[in-house]
């Protein structure tokens, strides 16, 4: 589940993927190589140390890890004082590079003079590799090795990956992908984000004639005893729910159209004071105008309920009349409250319902006061809190449970959408998602694990059944998800909104009717190793012509903090999920982690296979 409030989704921070690959250099210091070696101190050496090699049986080896095949430049830096030596650089027995030092007699002075031998365009394979220096033709005085620089042509590989601090997974296989159907393709729509709780990976799946496909969720290909499920918002944009706030508002500072500076002035909020003419009760009014972003921009601020707060300090009079009105979506003034302040300080708070504010035009909040000495403090509008989703039991048997959820606020409610579930003729309305649970007896007698969550916006999350565990209630988190149904990849928040889901408990079949008129049937099946969702009987509304029939949604910030890092098909890849590859052809696409992640460590890899 993504924590990040849709309202602050970082569309405005959207950082597009650069098409140019940059090289990153990793230095392998000889003195850090494993094994007993003679280490010498040299003032001109990197890290002021070298390894002295005198015997042909000596060997310096450096393990490294790569999540995919790359091209690299390899540079060996050394010193010697004497005759020629031949050095061989072997990389995992596939590369066999040699260089000769030549003779350089300096009476000992040359040991502190460093030279380099470089090899460019060296292919380094994916996996756990070893770079080894061997010395067959050594001069009698030997040679000192300072370091090896490996300059890798890749935008994403980090020290944690290259130095194998994060474990690599096994290579995925693509066996038995049928050739009876033409290939489709993935299209890159991802962007960079600093926030691990945002779905920045967006890969749209296209096929001209698809009528059936299967999604499969499997455990990660790496073996890790980490089980990190903590949400991490430490690098996410400010989650502040304050739309605007003004302090110390009074006639002296706000009157005569002085635009008051505010404590929090987001959303183009300004406050202006006016003298009120021809009103028997009120002498002054303070007006806040502000904009809010809503559904059309991929935000919820203009749509979700909000809370208005203000503290009134009484002016010179013994009592002050206050009136609060607003003008929002309806464009008409609405009276919110009218009251008398006759103590010293009164703090008020008002709940403003969903769909009050406009995303199309300016909103107004007006405070009228009978006494111009009245001071308004802590005058603020904040986003309403999202209450917990209310579960609805739709179907229960000893084997399977289907639960629906009514959300306090659902992001597609502004356009009147919600999910209706039908089971054996009974209807359940106003849902934002359903979760399907199956019995997992190894977790306890009455233990049910969710294997499928389907959101009204078409998002599908799948899980393999959980491992056996001594920890009661052990569970696997969701990670990569898939929008099932045609969506517009250009939308800020792409969706394939579903209107009705008809569930057949006996077969775990669900018939989906989409808001655009499209239909499909999904059927869940599971084994201990994978959970599969078969999507069949697909028909599409003509209005969705040319759009992707499914889209992967996932997250990559950096290796180690990612729900996926790679994508591969039976024809192409692996490529990085944020890579500038444009298109990737195939019938089967796997969005997976090649490298261990400490974000939702055991969330599954997701495979999509086009079958007809
Ligand atoms: C590497 O090259 C040397 C000669 O340059 C040769 O003797 C050796 O067999 C080669 N090793 C491999 C693994 O190809
Ligand atoms: C788990 O993730 C959190 C958030 O990213 C991080 O602070 C913590 O160090 C991680 N724990 C482990 C054991 O990796
Ligand atoms: C900001 O608010 C002012 C009124 O205070 C309005 O005239 C202007 O159009 C608003 N700007 C935007 C970008 O909406
Ligand atoms: C749906 O549920 C929400 C939250 O409980 C509620 O505010 C809304 O009025 C409901 N809508 C309908 C059509 O029942």
XYZ file of C-alpha atoms and ligand atoms in Angstrom, residues 196 226-234 560-561 598-601, ligand 2:
30
model
C 10.143 5.314 -1.998
C 15.865 -9.403 5.650
C 12.168 -8.775 5.970
C 11.885 -5.057 5.775
C 8.327 -3.767 5.540
C 8.769 -0.291 7.047
C 7.356 2.591 5.073
C 10.013 5.164 4.370
C 8.861 8.730 3.825
C 12.112 10.326 5.028
C 18.286 -1.392 -2.126
C 15.259 0.913 -2.058
C 15.451 -3.461 1.833
C 12.200 -1.816 0.883
C 9.388 -4.403 1.078
C 12.092 -7.063 0.793
C 14.372 -1.083 6.870
O 13.947 0.051 6.164
C 14.029 1.238 6.887
C 13.447 2.297 6.010
O 14.053 2.286 4.755
C 15.452 1.526 7.271
O 15.497 2.688 8.061
C 16.011 0.352 8.052
O 17.359 0.556 8.299
C 15.817 -0.924 7.273
N 16.235 -2.046 8.060
C 17.022 -2.967 7.579
C 17.361 -4.076 8.496
O 17.445 -2.938 6.437
